[in-house]
Amino acid sequence: GLEVGDYVLKVVDRGPAAPTPRPTPIRLGDPVQGEITEADPEEEGQDQWSAYLYDAYSFTAREGDRIAVTMQSDAFDPIVRLGGMALSGSFEELASNDDSPAGGLNSYLVFTIPADGEYLIRAAPLGGNQTGAYTVAIAEGPPPVATQVIAFGDTVQGALSEDDGSNPGGQRADAYTFAGRVGQRVVATMSSDDFDTYLDLYMGQGEGRYVVDSDDDGAGEGTNSRLSYTLTEAGEYTLE
């Protein structure tokens, strides 16, 4: 900056990091009341923005199990992180959620278990070093999103209902897959007189898929969606 004046700089040796404590077992349908304190373990990220205090919980699950993790707090904006321990002994995050699609700051994560084994939940404040009480729980997750194939030029008349499956964010959705090639220009539109539409375009399948483009109100006036994207990879894509 351009400001001038005196300042004080201090550097301290924090010593070696404390060993990671054993996680607390958590059972399906049995909420846990916890509290983030300054004495909790801290994940030391690459910078101040990725470091955070946390409490850890463990559970066992089988391949294909679909679970829903919730975390609520009036003291801070919570975030749940789900993963396991890598061979190196470090936490390997598989999924996370900050804010539930139902609104507000509480967390809701839906996850399909990829393999039999023990999994970890890290309950943490989004703000990293915030403290306070919270409640975390796991339950049986909603059914997955129904998927069908769509071809270029097709128009689908669909409907979302309370019986529809939910995506990992807990939002009811329908999914449509198509095969794409590099350089192909894709335009997808969605309209409804009943709700504000939203489109996500994913590359890949399963838990390894990732969003390449999204649109909320791109169709112009109103709340309808229009997504336009040039494909950068060949493979299977999903509109949700």
Short mmCIF file of C-alpha atoms in Angstrom, two decimals:
data_model
loop_
_atom_site.label_atom_id
_atom_site.label_comp_id
_atom_site.label_asym_id
_atom_site.label_seq_id
_atom_site.Cartn_x
_atom_site.Cartn_y
_atom_site.Cartn_z
CA GLY A 1 0.00 0.00 0.00
CA LEU A 2 0.90 3.69 0.15
CA GLU A 3 0.44 4.17 3.91
CA VAL A 4 3.45 4.79 6.17
CA GLY A 5 4.04 4.53 9.94
CA ASP A 6 5.30 2.31 12.75
CA TYR A 7 4.23 -1.32 13.16
CA VAL A 8 5.01 -4.41 15.26
CA LEU A 9 5.75 -7.81 13.71
CA LYS A 10 5.88 -10.98 15.83
CA VAL A 11 6.76 -14.55 14.87
CA VAL A 12 6.24 -17.50 17.23
CA ASP A 13 7.06 -21.20 17.07
CA ARG A 14 3.82 -23.11 17.64
CA GLY A 15 5.70 -26.39 17.95
CA PRO A 16 4.65 -29.64 16.31
CA ALA A 17 0.99 -30.13 15.55
CA ALA A 18 -0.95 -32.11 18.12
CA PRO A 19 -1.79 -35.69 17.10
CA THR A 20 -5.18 -36.12 15.49
CA PRO A 21 -7.63 -37.31 18.17
CA ARG A 22 -9.74 -40.42 17.66
CA PRO A 23 -13.09 -39.56 16.08
CA THR A 24 -16.32 -39.93 18.06
CA PRO A 25 -18.62 -42.70 16.75
CA ILE A 26 -21.92 -41.46 15.34
CA ARG A 27 -24.92 -43.65 14.54
CA LEU A 28 -27.70 -43.37 11.99
CA GLY A 29 -30.64 -41.46 13.48
CA ASP A 30 -28.81 -40.46 16.67
CA PRO A 31 -28.03 -36.68 16.62
CA VAL A 32 -24.94 -35.49 18.48
CA GLN A 33 -24.72 -32.21 20.40
CA GLY A 34 -21.20 -30.82 20.06
CA GLU A 35 -19.21 -27.64 20.50
CA ILE A 36 -16.31 -26.16 18.56
CA THR A 37 -13.73 -24.72 20.98
CA GLU A 38 -10.23 -23.29 20.66
CA ALA A 39 -8.92 -26.55 22.12
CA ASP A 40 -10.24 -28.57 19.15
CA PRO A 41 -7.88 -29.92 16.48
CA GLU A 42 -7.15 -27.63 13.56
CA GLU A 43 -6.71 -28.53 9.91
CA GLU A 44 -3.72 -26.49 8.79
CA GLY A 45 -4.50 -25.49 5.23
CA GLN A 46 -2.23 -23.87 2.67
CA ASP A 47 -3.33 -20.41 3.85
CA GLN A 48 -5.45 -18.70 6.50
CA TRP A 49 -8.60 -19.23 4.43
CA SER A 50 -8.30 -23.03 4.25
CA ALA A 51 -7.41 -23.67 7.92
CA TYR A 52 -10.26 -24.60 10.27
CA LEU A 53 -11.13 -26.00 13.69
CA TYR A 54 -13.18 -29.19 13.67
CA ASP A 55 -14.71 -32.11 15.55
CA ALA A 56 -14.47 -35.55 13.93
CA TYR A 57 -17.06 -38.34 13.87
CA SER A 58 -16.78 -41.84 12.42
CA PHE A 59 -19.27 -44.34 11.02
CA THR A 60 -19.13 -47.51 8.94
CA ALA A 61 -21.12 -47.98 5.75
CA ARG A 62 -21.45 -50.31 2.81
CA GLU A 63 -20.98 -49.59 -0.88
CA GLY A 64 -24.11 -48.02 -2.34
CA ASP A 65 -25.50 -46.76 0.98
CA ARG A 66 -27.00 -43.30 0.56
CA ILE A 67 -26.74 -41.07 3.60
CA ALA A 68 -27.75 -37.53 4.51
CA VAL A 69 -25.56 -35.51 6.89
CA THR A 70 -27.00 -32.45 8.63
CA MET A 71 -25.28 -29.83 10.77
CA GLN A 72 -27.06 -26.97 12.51
CA SER A 73 -25.70 -24.12 14.60
CA ASP A 74 -26.90 -20.77 15.93
CA ALA A 75 -23.33 -19.78 16.82
CA PHE A 76 -21.67 -19.90 13.38
CA ASP A 77 -22.16 -20.79 9.71
CA PRO A 78 -21.49 -24.57 9.69
CA ILE A 79 -19.91 -26.74 7.02
CA VAL A 80 -19.80 -30.54 6.97
CA ARG A 81 -16.95 -32.40 5.30
CA LEU A 82 -17.14 -36.13 4.59
CA GLY A 83 -14.17 -38.32 3.75
CA GLY A 84 -11.70 -40.86 5.03
CA MET A 85 -8.10 -41.25 6.08
CA ALA A 86 -5.56 -41.57 3.26
CA LEU A 87 -2.59 -43.95 3.51
CA SER A 88 -0.46 -40.93 4.43
CA GLY A 89 -2.60 -40.43 7.53
CA SER A 90 -4.15 -37.20 6.26
CA PHE A 91 -7.87 -36.53 5.84
CA GLU A 92 -9.07 -37.10 2.28
CA GLU A 93 -12.24 -35.09 1.64
CA LEU A 94 -14.80 -36.70 -0.67
CA ALA A 95 -17.70 -34.26 -0.35
CA SER A 96 -18.78 -31.18 1.60
CA ASN A 97 -21.74 -28.86 2.03
CA ASP A 98 -22.04 -25.34 3.39
CA ASP A 99 -25.67 -24.23 3.01
CA SER A 100 -28.76 -26.41 2.67
CA PRO A 101 -30.82 -25.87 -0.50
CA ALA A 102 -33.79 -25.30 1.82
CA GLY A 103 -32.25 -21.93 2.71
CA GLY A 104 -30.38 -20.54 5.69
CA LEU A 105 -26.82 -21.28 6.78
CA ASN A 106 -27.18 -24.84 8.08
CA SER A 107 -25.62 -27.74 6.17
CA TYR A 108 -27.21 -30.70 4.38
CA LEU A 109 -25.12 -33.19 2.42
CA VAL A 110 -26.36 -36.25 0.52
CA PHE A 111 -23.66 -38.80 -0.33
CA THR A 112 -23.56 -42.26 -1.92
CA ILE A 113 -20.94 -44.49 -0.28
CA PRO A 114 -18.40 -45.67 -2.91
CA ALA A 115 -16.96 -48.67 -1.00
CA ASP A 116 -17.35 -50.62 2.24
CA GLY A 117 -15.42 -49.13 5.15
CA GLU A 118 -15.13 -46.45 7.80
CA TYR A 119 -15.90 -42.85 6.94
CA LEU A 120 -15.29 -39.60 8.76
CA ILE A 121 -17.41 -36.50 9.19
CA ARG A 122 -15.73 -33.24 10.11
CA ALA A 123 -18.05 -30.72 11.73
CA ALA A 124 -16.55 -27.27 11.31
CA PRO A 125 -17.30 -23.55 11.11
CA LEU A 126 -17.09 -22.03 7.65
CA GLY A 127 -15.25 -19.12 9.24
CA GLY A 128 -12.37 -21.39 10.25
CA ASN A 129 -11.72 -20.29 13.82
CA GLN A 130 -15.25 -19.54 15.00
CA THR A 131 -16.49 -21.43 18.06
CA GLY A 132 -19.83 -22.45 19.54
CA ALA A 133 -22.42 -25.19 19.90
CA TYR A 134 -23.87 -27.27 17.06
CA THR A 135 -25.86 -30.43 16.29
CA VAL A 136 -24.70 -33.00 13.73
CA ALA A 137 -26.59 -36.09 12.55
CA ILE A 138 -26.64 -38.74 9.85
CA ALA A 139 -29.75 -40.35 8.41
CA GLU A 140 -30.79 -42.49 5.48
CA GLY A 141 -30.56 -40.32 2.38
CA PRO A 142 -33.30 -39.67 -0.16
CA PRO A 143 -33.39 -41.75 -3.37
CA PRO A 144 -30.99 -40.68 -6.12
CA VAL A 145 -32.02 -38.50 -9.02
CA ALA A 146 -33.73 -40.41 -11.84
CA THR A 147 -31.60 -40.34 -15.01
CA GLN A 148 -32.62 -40.78 -18.63
CA VAL A 149 -30.97 -40.25 -22.00
CA ILE A 150 -31.72 -37.14 -24.03
CA ALA A 151 -30.74 -36.62 -27.68
CA PHE A 152 -29.93 -33.37 -29.41
CA GLY A 153 -33.16 -31.87 -30.72
CA ASP A 154 -35.35 -33.58 -28.12
CA THR A 155 -37.91 -31.63 -26.08
CA VAL A 156 -38.95 -33.23 -22.78
CA GLN A 157 -42.13 -32.47 -20.84
CA GLY A 158 -41.19 -33.21 -17.22
CA ALA A 159 -42.45 -32.62 -13.70
CA LEU A 160 -40.79 -32.45 -10.28
CA SER A 161 -42.69 -33.91 -7.36
CA GLU A 162 -42.10 -34.84 -3.73
CA ASP A 163 -41.44 -38.41 -4.87
CA ASP A 164 -38.45 -37.39 -7.00
CA GLY A 165 -34.90 -38.16 -5.91
CA SER A 166 -32.42 -35.58 -4.63
CA ASN A 167 -28.96 -34.56 -5.77
CA PRO A 168 -25.98 -34.33 -3.35
CA GLY A 169 -27.12 -30.86 -2.28
CA GLY A 170 -30.51 -32.21 -1.27
CA GLN A 171 -32.38 -30.55 -4.14
CA ARG A 172 -35.12 -32.44 -6.02
CA ALA A 173 -34.06 -32.86 -9.62
CA ASP A 174 -34.29 -34.88 -12.82
CA ALA A 175 -31.18 -35.75 -14.82
CA TYR A 176 -30.61 -36.22 -18.54
CA THR A 177 -27.42 -37.65 -20.04
CA PHE A 178 -25.92 -37.26 -23.51
CA ALA A 179 -22.66 -38.09 -25.24
CA GLY A 180 -20.64 -35.08 -26.35
CA ARG A 181 -17.53 -34.43 -28.42
CA VAL A 182 -14.78 -31.84 -28.11
CA GLY A 183 -15.76 -28.47 -29.57
CA GLN A 184 -19.47 -29.25 -29.69
CA ARG A 185 -21.62 -26.22 -28.83
CA VAL A 186 -24.52 -27.16 -26.57
CA VAL A 187 -27.54 -25.00 -25.77
CA ALA A 188 -30.05 -26.23 -23.16
CA THR A 189 -33.19 -24.36 -22.13
CA MET A 190 -35.63 -25.02 -19.30
CA SER A 191 -38.91 -23.25 -18.54
CA SER A 192 -41.66 -23.58 -15.95
CA ASP A 193 -44.71 -21.63 -14.86
CA ASP A 194 -44.58 -23.28 -11.40
CA PHE A 195 -41.04 -22.60 -10.11
CA ASP A 196 -37.76 -20.77 -10.76
CA THR A 197 -35.75 -23.15 -12.95
CA TYR A 198 -32.03 -23.90 -12.66
CA LEU A 199 -29.70 -25.94 -14.88
CA ASP A 200 -26.36 -27.59 -14.05
CA LEU A 201 -24.18 -29.26 -16.69
CA TYR A 202 -21.89 -32.01 -15.34
CA MET A 203 -18.97 -33.85 -16.90
CA GLY A 204 -18.31 -37.42 -15.80
CA GLN A 205 -20.30 -39.85 -13.71
CA GLY A 206 -20.75 -40.83 -10.06
CA GLU A 207 -19.04 -39.02 -7.21
CA GLY A 208 -16.23 -37.97 -9.56
CA ARG A 209 -18.43 -35.82 -11.77
CA TYR A 210 -18.02 -32.04 -11.71
CA VAL A 211 -19.97 -28.97 -12.84
CA VAL A 212 -18.73 -27.32 -16.03
CA ASP A 213 -21.49 -24.72 -16.38
CA SER A 214 -24.68 -23.51 -14.68
CA ASP A 215 -27.52 -21.11 -15.37
CA ASP A 216 -30.44 -19.69 -13.41
CA ASP A 217 -32.27 -16.95 -15.31
CA GLY A 218 -30.34 -16.79 -18.60
CA ALA A 219 -33.37 -17.17 -20.86
CA GLY A 220 -34.10 -13.46 -20.65
CA GLU A 221 -37.16 -12.10 -18.90
CA GLY A 222 -38.59 -14.15 -16.03
CA THR A 223 -37.00 -17.05 -14.18
CA ASN A 224 -36.41 -19.54 -17.00
CA SER A 225 -32.95 -20.95 -17.77
CA ARG A 226 -30.72 -21.00 -20.84
CA LEU A 227 -27.29 -22.63 -20.70
CA SER A 228 -24.78 -22.34 -23.56
CA TYR A 229 -21.46 -24.19 -23.38
CA THR A 230 -18.73 -25.42 -25.75
CA LEU A 231 -17.61 -28.91 -24.68
CA THR A 232 -13.90 -29.21 -23.88
CA GLU A 233 -13.82 -33.00 -23.50
CA ALA A 234 -15.39 -35.98 -25.20
CA GLY A 235 -17.54 -38.17 -22.97
CA GLU A 236 -20.81 -38.40 -21.11
CA TYR A 237 -22.45 -35.22 -19.83
CA THR A 238 -25.44 -34.76 -17.56
CA LEU A 239 -27.99 -31.95 -17.47
CA GLU A 240 -29.64 -31.64 -14.07
#
